Coordinates of C-alpha atoms and ligand atoms in Angstrom, one line a residue:
X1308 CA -3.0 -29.7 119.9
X1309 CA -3.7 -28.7 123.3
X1310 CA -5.8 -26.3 124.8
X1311 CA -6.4 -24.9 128.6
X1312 CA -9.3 -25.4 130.5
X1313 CA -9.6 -21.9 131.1
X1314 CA -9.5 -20.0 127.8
X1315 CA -6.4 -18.6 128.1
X1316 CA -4.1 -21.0 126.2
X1317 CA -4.6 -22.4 122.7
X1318 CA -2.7 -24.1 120.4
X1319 CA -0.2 -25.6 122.4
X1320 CA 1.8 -28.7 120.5
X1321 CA 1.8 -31.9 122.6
X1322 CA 5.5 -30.9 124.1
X1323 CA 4.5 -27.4 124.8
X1324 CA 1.9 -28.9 127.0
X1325 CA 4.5 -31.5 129.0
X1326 CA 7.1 -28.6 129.7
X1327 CA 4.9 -26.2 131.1
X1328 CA 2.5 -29.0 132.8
X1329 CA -0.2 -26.6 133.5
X1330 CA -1.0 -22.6 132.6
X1331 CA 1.3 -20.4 134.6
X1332 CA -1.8 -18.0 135.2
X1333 CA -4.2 -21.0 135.7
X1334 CA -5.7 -23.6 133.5
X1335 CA -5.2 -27.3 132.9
X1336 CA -4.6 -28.6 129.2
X1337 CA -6.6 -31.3 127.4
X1338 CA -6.2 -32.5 124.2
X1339 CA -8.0 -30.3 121.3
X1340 CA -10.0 -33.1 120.1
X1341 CA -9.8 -36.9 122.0
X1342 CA -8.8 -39.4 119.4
X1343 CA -11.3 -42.0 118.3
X1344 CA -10.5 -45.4 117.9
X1345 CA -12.0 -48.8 117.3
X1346 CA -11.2 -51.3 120.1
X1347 CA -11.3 -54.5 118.3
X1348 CA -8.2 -53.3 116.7
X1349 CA -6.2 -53.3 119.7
X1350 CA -7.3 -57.1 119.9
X1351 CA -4.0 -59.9 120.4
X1352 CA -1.6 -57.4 120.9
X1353 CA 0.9 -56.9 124.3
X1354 CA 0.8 -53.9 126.6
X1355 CA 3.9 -52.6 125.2
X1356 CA 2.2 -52.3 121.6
X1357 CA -1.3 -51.0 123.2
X1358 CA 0.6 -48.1 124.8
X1359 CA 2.9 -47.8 121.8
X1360 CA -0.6 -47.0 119.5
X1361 CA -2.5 -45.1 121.5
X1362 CA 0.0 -42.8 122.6
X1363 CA 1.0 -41.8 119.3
X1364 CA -2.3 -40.8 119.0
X1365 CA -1.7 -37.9 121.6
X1366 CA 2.3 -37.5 121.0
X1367 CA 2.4 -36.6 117.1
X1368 CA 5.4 -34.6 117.1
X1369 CA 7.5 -37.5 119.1
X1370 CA 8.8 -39.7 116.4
X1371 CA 8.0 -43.1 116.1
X1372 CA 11.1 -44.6 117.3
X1373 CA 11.1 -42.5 120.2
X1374 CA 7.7 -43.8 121.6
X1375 CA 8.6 -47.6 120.2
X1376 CA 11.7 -47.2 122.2
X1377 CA 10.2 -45.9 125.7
X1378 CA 7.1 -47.8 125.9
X1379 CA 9.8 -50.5 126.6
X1380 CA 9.6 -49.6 130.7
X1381 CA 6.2 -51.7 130.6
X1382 CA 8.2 -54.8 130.2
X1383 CA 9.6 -56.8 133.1
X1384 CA 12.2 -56.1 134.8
X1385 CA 10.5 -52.7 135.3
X1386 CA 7.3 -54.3 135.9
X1387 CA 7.4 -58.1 137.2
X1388 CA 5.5 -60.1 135.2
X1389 CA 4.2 -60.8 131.7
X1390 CA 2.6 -57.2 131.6
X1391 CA 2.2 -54.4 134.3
X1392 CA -1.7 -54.2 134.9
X1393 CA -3.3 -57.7 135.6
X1394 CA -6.8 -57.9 136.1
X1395 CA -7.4 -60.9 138.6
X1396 CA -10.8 -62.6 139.4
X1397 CA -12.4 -62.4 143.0
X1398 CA -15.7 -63.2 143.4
X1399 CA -17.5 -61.4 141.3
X1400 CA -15.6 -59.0 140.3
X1401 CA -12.2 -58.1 138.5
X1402 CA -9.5 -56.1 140.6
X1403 CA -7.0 -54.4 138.3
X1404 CA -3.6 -55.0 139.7
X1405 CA -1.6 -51.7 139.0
X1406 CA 0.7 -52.4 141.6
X1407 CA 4.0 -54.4 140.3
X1408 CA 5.9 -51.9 139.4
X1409 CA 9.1 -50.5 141.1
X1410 CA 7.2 -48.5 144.2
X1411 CA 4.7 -50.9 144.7
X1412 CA 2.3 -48.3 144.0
X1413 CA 0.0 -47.8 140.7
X1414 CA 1.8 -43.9 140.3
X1415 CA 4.6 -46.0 138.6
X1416 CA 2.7 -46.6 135.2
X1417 CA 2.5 -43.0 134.9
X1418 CA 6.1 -41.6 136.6
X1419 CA 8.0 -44.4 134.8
X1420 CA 7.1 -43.0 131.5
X1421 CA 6.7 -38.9 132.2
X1422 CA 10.9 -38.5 132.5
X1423 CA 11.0 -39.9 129.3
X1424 CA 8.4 -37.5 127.8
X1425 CA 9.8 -34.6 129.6
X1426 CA 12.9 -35.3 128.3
X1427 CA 12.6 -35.3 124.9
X1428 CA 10.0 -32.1 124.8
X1429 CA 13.1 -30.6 127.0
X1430 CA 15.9 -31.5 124.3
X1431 CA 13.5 -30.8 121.5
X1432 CA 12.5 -27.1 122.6
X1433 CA 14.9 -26.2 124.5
X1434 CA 18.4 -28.2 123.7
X1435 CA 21.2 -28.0 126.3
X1436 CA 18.9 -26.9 129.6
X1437 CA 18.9 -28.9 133.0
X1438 CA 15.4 -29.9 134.5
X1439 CA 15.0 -29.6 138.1
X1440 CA 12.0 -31.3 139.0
X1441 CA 10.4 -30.7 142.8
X1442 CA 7.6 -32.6 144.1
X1443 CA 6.2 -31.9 147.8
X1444 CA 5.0 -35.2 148.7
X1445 CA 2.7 -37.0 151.3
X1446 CA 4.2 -40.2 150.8
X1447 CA 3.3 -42.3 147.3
X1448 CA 4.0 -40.1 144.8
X1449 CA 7.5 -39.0 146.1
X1450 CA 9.3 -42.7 145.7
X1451 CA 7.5 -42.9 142.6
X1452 CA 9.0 -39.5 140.9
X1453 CA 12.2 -40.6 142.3
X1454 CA 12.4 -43.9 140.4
X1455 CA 11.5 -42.6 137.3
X1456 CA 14.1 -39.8 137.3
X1457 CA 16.6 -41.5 138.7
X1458 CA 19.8 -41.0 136.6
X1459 CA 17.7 -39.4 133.7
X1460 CA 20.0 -37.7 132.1
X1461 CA 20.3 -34.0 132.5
X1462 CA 17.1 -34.0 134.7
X1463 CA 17.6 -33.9 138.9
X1464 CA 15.1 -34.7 141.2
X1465 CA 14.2 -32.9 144.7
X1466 CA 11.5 -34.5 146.7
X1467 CA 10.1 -32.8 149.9
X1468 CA 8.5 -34.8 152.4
X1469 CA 7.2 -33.7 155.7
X1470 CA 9.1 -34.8 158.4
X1471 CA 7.6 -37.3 160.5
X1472 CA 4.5 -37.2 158.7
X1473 CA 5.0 -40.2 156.3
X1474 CA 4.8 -43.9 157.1
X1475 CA 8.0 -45.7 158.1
X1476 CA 8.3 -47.9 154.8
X1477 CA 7.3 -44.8 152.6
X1478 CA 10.4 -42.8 154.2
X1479 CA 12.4 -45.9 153.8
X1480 CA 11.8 -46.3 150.6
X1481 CA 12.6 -42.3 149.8
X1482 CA 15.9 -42.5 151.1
X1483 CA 17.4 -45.8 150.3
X1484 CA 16.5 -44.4 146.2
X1485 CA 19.8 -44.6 144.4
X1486 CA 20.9 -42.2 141.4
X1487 CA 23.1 -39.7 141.5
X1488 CA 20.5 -36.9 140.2
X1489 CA 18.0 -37.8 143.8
X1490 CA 17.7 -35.8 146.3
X1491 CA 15.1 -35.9 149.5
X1492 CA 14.8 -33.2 152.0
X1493 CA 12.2 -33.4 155.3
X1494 CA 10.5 -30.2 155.7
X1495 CA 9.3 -29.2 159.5
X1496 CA 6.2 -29.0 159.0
X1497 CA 3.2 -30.5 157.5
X1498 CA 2.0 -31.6 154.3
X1499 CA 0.5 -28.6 153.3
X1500 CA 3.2 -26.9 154.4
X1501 CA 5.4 -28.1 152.2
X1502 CA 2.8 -28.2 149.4
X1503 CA 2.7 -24.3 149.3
X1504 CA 6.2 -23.4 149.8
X1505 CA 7.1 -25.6 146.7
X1506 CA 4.3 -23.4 144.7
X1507 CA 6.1 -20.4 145.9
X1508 CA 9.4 -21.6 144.9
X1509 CA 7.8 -22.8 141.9
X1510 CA 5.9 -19.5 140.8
X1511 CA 8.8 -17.4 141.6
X1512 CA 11.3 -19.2 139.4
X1513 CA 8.9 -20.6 136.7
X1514 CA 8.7 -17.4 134.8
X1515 CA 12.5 -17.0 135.2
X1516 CA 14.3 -17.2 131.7
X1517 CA 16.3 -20.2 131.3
X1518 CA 19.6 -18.0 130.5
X1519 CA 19.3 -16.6 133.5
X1520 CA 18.9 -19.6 135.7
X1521 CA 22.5 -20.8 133.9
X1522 CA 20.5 -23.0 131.8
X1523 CA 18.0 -24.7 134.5
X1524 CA 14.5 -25.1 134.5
X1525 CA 12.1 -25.8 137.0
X1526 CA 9.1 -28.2 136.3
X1527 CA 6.9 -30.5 138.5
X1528 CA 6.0 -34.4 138.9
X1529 CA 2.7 -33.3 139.9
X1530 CA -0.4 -35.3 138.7
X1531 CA -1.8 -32.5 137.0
X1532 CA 0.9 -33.1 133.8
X1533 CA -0.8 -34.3 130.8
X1534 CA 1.8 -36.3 130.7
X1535 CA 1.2 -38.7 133.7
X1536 CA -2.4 -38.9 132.8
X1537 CA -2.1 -40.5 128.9
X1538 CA -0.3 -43.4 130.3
X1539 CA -3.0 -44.2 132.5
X1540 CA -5.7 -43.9 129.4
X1541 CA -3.4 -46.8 128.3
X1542 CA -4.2 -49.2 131.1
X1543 CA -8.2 -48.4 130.9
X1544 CA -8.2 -49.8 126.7
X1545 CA -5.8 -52.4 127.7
X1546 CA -8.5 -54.1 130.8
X1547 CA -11.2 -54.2 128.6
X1548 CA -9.4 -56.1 126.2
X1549 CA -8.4 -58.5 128.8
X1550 CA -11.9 -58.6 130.6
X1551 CA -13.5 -60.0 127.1
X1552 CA -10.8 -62.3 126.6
X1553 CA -11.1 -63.8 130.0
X1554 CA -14.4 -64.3 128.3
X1555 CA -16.2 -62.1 131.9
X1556 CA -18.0 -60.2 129.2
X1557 CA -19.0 -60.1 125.5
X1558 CA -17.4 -58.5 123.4
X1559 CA -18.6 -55.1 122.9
X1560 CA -20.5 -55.0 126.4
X1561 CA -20.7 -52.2 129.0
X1562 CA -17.7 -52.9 131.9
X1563 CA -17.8 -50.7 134.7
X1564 CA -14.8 -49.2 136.7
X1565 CA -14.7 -48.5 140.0
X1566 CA -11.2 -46.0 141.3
X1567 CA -10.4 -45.1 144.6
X1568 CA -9.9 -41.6 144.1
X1569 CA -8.3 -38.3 145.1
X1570 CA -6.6 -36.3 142.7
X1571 CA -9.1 -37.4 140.2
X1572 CA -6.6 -38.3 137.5
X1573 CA -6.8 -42.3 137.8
X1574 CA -10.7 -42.2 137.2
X1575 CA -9.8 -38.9 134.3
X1576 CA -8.2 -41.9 132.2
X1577 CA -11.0 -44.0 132.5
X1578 CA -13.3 -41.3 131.1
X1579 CA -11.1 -40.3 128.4
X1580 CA -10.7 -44.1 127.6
X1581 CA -14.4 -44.2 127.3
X1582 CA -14.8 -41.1 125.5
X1583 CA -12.2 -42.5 122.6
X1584 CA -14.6 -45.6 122.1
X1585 CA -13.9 -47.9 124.8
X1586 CA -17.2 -49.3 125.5
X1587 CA -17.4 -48.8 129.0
X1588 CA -20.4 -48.6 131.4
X1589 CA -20.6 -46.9 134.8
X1590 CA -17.4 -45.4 136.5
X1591 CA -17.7 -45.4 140.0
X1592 CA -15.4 -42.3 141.8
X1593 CA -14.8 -44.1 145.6
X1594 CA -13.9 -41.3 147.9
X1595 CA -12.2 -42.0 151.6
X1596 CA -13.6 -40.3 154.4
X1597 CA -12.6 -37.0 152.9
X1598 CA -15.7 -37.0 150.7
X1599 CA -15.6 -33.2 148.8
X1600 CA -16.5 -35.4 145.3
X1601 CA -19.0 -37.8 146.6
X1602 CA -20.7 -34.7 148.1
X1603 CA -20.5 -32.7 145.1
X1604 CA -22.4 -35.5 143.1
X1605 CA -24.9 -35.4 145.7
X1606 CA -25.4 -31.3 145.6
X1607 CA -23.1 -29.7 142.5
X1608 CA -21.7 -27.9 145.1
X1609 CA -18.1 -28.1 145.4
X1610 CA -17.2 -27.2 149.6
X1611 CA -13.8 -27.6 150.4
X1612 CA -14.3 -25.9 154.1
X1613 CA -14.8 -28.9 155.8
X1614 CA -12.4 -30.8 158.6
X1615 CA -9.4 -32.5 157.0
X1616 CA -9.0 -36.4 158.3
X1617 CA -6.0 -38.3 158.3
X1618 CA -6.9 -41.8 157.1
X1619 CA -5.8 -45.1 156.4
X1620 CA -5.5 -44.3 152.8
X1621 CA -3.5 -41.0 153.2
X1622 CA -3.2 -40.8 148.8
X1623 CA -6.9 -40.1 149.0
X1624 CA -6.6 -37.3 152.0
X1625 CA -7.6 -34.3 149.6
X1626 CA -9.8 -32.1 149.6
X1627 CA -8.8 -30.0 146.4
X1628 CA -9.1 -32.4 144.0
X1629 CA -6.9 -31.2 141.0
X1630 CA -7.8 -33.0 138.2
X1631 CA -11.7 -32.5 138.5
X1632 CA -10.9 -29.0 136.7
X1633 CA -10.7 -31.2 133.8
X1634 CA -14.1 -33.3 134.4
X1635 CA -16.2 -29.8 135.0
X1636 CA -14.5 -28.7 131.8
X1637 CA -15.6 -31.7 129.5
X1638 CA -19.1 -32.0 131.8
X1639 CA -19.9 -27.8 131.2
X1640 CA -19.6 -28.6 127.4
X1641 CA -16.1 -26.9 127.2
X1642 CA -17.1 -23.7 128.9
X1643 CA -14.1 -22.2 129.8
X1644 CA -16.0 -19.0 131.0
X1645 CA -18.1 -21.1 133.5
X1646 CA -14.3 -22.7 134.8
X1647 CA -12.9 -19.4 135.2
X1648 CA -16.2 -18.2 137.3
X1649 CA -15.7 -21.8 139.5
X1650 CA -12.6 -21.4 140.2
X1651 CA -12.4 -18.1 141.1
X1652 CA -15.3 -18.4 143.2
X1653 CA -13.1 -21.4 145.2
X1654 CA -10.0 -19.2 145.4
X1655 CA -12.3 -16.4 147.4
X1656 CA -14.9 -18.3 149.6
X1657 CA -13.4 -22.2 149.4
X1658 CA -16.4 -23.7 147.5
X1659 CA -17.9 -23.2 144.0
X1660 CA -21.6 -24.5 142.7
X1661 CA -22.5 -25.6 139.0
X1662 CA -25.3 -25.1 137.2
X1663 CA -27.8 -27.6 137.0
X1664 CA -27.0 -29.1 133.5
X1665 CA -23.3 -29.4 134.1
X1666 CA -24.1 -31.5 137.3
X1667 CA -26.6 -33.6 135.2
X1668 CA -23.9 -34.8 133.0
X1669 CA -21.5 -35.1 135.6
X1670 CA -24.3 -37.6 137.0
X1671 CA -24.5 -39.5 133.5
X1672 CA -20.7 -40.1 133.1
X1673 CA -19.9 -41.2 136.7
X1674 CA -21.2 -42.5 140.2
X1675 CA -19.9 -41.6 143.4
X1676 CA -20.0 -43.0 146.7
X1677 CA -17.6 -42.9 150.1
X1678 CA -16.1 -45.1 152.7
X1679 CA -15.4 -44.4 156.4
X1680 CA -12.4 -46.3 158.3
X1681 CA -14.8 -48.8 160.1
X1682 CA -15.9 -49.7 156.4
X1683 CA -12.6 -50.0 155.1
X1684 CA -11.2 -52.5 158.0
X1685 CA -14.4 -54.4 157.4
X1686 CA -14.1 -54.9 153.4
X1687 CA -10.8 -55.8 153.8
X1688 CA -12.1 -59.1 156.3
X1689 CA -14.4 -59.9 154.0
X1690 CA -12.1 -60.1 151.2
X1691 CA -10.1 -61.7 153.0
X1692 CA -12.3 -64.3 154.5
X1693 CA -14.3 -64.6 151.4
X1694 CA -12.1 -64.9 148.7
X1695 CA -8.5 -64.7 150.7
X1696 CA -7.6 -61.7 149.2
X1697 CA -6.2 -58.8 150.6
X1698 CA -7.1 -55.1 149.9
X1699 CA -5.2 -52.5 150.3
X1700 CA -6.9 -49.5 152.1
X1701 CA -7.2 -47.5 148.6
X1702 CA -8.1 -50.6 147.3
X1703 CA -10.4 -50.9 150.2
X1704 CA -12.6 -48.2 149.7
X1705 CA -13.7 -48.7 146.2
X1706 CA -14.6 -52.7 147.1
X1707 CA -16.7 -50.9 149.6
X1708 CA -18.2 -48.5 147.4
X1709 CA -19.0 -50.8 144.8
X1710 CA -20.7 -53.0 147.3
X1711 CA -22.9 -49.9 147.9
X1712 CA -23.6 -49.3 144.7
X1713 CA -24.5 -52.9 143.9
X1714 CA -27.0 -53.4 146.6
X1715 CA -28.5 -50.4 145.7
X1716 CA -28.7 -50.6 141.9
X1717 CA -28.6 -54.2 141.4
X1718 CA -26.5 -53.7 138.2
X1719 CA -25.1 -56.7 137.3
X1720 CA -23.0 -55.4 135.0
X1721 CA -19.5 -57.2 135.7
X1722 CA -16.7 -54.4 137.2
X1723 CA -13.0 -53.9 137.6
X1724 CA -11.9 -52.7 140.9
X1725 CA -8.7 -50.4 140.2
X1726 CA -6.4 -52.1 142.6
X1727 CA -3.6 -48.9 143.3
X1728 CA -1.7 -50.3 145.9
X1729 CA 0.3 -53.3 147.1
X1730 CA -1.2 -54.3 150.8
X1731 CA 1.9 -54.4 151.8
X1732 CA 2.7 -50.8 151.7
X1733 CA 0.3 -50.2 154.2
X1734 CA 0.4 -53.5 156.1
X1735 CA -0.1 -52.2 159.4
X1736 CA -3.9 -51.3 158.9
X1737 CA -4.3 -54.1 156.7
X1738 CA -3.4 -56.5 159.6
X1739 CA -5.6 -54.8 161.9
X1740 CA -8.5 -55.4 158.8
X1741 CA -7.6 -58.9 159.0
X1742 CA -7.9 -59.4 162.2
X1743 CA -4.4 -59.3 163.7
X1744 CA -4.4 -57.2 167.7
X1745 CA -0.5 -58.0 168.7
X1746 CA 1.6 -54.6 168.8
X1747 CA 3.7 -54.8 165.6
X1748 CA 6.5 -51.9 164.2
X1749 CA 6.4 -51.1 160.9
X1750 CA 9.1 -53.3 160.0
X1751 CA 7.0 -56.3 161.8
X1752 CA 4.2 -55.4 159.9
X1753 CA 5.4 -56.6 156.6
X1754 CA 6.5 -59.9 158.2
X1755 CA 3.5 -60.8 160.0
X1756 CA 1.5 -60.0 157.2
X1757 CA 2.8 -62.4 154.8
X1758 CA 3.0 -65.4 157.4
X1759 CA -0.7 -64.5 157.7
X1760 CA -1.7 -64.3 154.3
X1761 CA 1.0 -66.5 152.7
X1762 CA 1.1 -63.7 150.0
X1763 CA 4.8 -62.7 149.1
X1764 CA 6.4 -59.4 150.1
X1765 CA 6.8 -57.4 146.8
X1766 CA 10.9 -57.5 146.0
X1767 CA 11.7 -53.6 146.4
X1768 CA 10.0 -53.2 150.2
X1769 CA 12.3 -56.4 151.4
X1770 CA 15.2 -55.4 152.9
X1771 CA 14.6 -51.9 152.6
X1772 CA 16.2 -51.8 156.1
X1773 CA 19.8 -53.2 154.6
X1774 CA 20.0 -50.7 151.8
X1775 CA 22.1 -47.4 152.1
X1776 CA 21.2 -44.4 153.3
X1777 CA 21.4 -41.1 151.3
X1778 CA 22.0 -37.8 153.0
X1779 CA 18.4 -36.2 153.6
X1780 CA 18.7 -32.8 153.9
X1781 CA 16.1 -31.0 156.5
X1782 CA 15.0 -27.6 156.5
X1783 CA 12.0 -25.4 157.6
X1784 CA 9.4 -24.5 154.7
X1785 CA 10.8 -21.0 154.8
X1786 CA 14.2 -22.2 154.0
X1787 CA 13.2 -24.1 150.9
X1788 CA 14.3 -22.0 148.7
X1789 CA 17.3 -20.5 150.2
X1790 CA 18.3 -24.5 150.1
X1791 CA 17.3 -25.2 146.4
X1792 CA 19.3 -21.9 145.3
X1793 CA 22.5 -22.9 147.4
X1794 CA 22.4 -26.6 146.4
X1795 CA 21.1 -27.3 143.1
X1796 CA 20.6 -23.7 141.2
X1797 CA 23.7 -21.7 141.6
X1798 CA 25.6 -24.8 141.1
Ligands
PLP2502 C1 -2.4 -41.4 144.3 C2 -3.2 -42.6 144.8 C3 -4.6 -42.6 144.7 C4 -5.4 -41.5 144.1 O1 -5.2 -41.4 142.7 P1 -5.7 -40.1 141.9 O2 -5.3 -40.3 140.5 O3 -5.0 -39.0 142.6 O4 -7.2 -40.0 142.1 C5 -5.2 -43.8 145.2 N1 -4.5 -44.8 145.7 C6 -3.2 -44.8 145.9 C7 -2.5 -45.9 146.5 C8 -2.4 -43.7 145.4 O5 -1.1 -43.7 145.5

């Protein structure tokens, strides 16, 4: 069962929780109880099998078949390779590559498997409706929803993207997606911009009956789904089984994890993971430049009034971090009173503060640190240099930030680096990390990079410039939802 992290919702069975992805009046779910299990049991067996048993655990109503059946995306040709989340050694460390899937981005292990999910909880509870799904995007997580809906049965995809306000490669890759059941649209306007007029198209039509909507329903790709976050548990039990049997530590020792984070849900699995038995040590929360969470480790208070700063890691540009509703929630003792005051105190004035014992176990359960753009270009040259590996910038910033935290602890505890992006979606700034001053386009970029690092360019960002084009559609935000009405409701 699932409950909200604000009181107001209780009870709600596993499907219920995936349809309505969060509380329309507010309120995040999490599981009732978190699972326990016994890690050495999960020894020998594949990916597919790990994710198979451990999201049973969370899916009882879905049938055994069901989940035996989907967990099939985590073989190739979905994901290239043996298995989908490879933990490589540099140096010292581990860096978890969650990168091979069909994006090039690590938002596919959890947006290959959600349209599946959604599915079924949609044909199960309420049989013969469409799903519309909209996602505003500011770059990443767009492609990503759009692969994994793609030609999903009874499900279309919009995806908003502000125009001229996503890299070259990421727009590329939006509208080159195939499927009959994609669509893309460029909003005038900024990120945010889009952001809010999809909630308003949302809120206004989410509490619409699905008879009157001719059958549709809206719904969201949005990381705050309980249903993108349980596959990412899967990847957390699944590293430390690889870490002890690449024989980096004993078994049943402490690993630490370090995430480049924004929307806290990557590092949320990690705890979760940890909370069902996996023994692991510190998690490390690496913030960009945009450093609300590493502040609010620092003080308790939460202060989103601060300057906004585009960076080179534009996934980590956020400074309302969803999924750290969640986090307070576990870290206040489940005190959905105390949420409710938080939040409602950062709807009115922009920032909230926690009392002191919340913010000492926030301290116990993770570590956080940040990384400016100097710091970023110069971890990515010493990787390079050092061990001739290349960081993305996401990537970037948590190699940085455990570097920090090393030299300041001294814990020599061995650590996985959550790797959440190929370099060569971003392989303009990783050039100029490693060193590389000629004037290159975009397109360039990908090229020169590989010559430099003799690493191969993954297979779906080549000849992204050959593929077809789909229409994109443009609009201002106002005219979203005169657009989404015309085209895809009254249809
Ligand atoms: C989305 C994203 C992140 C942030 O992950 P959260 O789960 O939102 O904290 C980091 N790196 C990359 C490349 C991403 O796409």
């Amino acid at each position: 069962m699932y409950q909200s992290t604000r009181g107001n919702m209780n009870n709600q069975s596993a499907m219920q929780a995936i349809v309505q992805g969060m509380v329309p009046s507010g309120g995040l779910y999490v599981p009732t109880e978190i699972p326990q299990i016994e890690w050495r049991d999960y020894q020998g067996l594949t990916y597919r099998e790990v994710a198979e048993k451990i999201m049973k655990l969370y899916l009882p109503e879905f049938s055994d078949e069901f989940i035996r059946r989907v967990t099939k995306v985590y073989d190739y040709p979905v994901f290239d390779g043996e298995n989908p989340a490879r933990t490589v050694a540099v140096g010292d460390v581990g860096v978890l590559e969650l990168w091979h899937g069909p994006t090039a981005a690590f938002k596919d292990m959890a947006l290959q498997m959600l349209p599946f999910l959604l599915k079924e909880s949609i044909d199960t509870l309420y049989p013969g409706t469409e799903v519309l799904i909209l996602t505003a995007t500011s770059g990443d997580t767009g492609k990503a929803a759009l692969e994994g809906f793609k030609d999903v049965e009874g499900m279309h995809i919009v995806v908003f993207y502000p125009e001229g306000g996503v890299s070259a490669v990421q727009e590329r890759q939006m509208i080159t997606t195939e499927g009959k059941n994609t669509a893309v649209v460029a909003v005038k306007g900024n990120f945010d911009q889009c952001q809010t007029a999809v909630k308003e198209v949302f809120a206004s039509f989410a509490q619409m009956d699905p008879a009157e909507l001719n059958h549709k329903m809206i719904s969201s790709a949005n990381s705050i789904n309980w249903g993108r976050l349980l596959p990412q548990i899967v990847y957390y039990v699944w590293t430390y089984l690889s870490v002890v049997e690449q024989g980096k530590i004993e078994a049943g020792s402490p690993l630490n994890i370090v995430v480049p984070t924004g929307n806290f849900g990557n590092i949320l699995a990690a705890y979760y993971a940890k909370q069902m038995g996996i023994p692991l040590g510190n998690l490390i929360c690496a913030s960009n430049k945009n450093n609300v969470l590493s502040d609010f480790f620092q003080t308790g208070v939460y202060e989103s009034n601060r300057p906004f700063y585009l960076t080179m890691a534009p996934s980590m540009d956020i400074l309302i971090s969803s999924n750290f509703e969640r986090f307070i929630y576990e870290m206040s003792g489940r005190d959905a009173a105390k949420v409710v005051g938080w939040f409602k105190d950062l709807a009115q004035s922009g920032s909230f503060k926690v009392d002191p014992q919340t913010l000492q176990r926030c301290r116990e359960q993770m570590v956080a640190g940040w990384a400016d753009e100097k710091q970023i270009l110069a971890i990515i040259a010493k990787y390079f240099q050092e061990h001739h590996y290349v960081l993305d910038p996401h990537t970037a910033v948590a190699a940085k930030v455990y570097e920090d935290y090393v030299n300041k602890t001294g814990d020599p505890t061995y650590s996985v680096i959550v790797s959440t992006a190929s370099p060569f979606k971003f392989a303009g700034s990783v050039l100029a990390g490693i060193g590389n001053h000629e004037q290159v386009t975009d397109w360039q970029a990908l090229e020169v990079l590989a010559e430099k690092t003799g690493w191969e360019i993954p297979n779906n960002l080549r000849n992204l410039l050959e593929r077809p084009e789909k229409e994109v559609f443009k609009c201002n935000p106002e005219q979203i939802s005169e657009l989404l009405r015309q085209r895809f409701l009254d249809s």
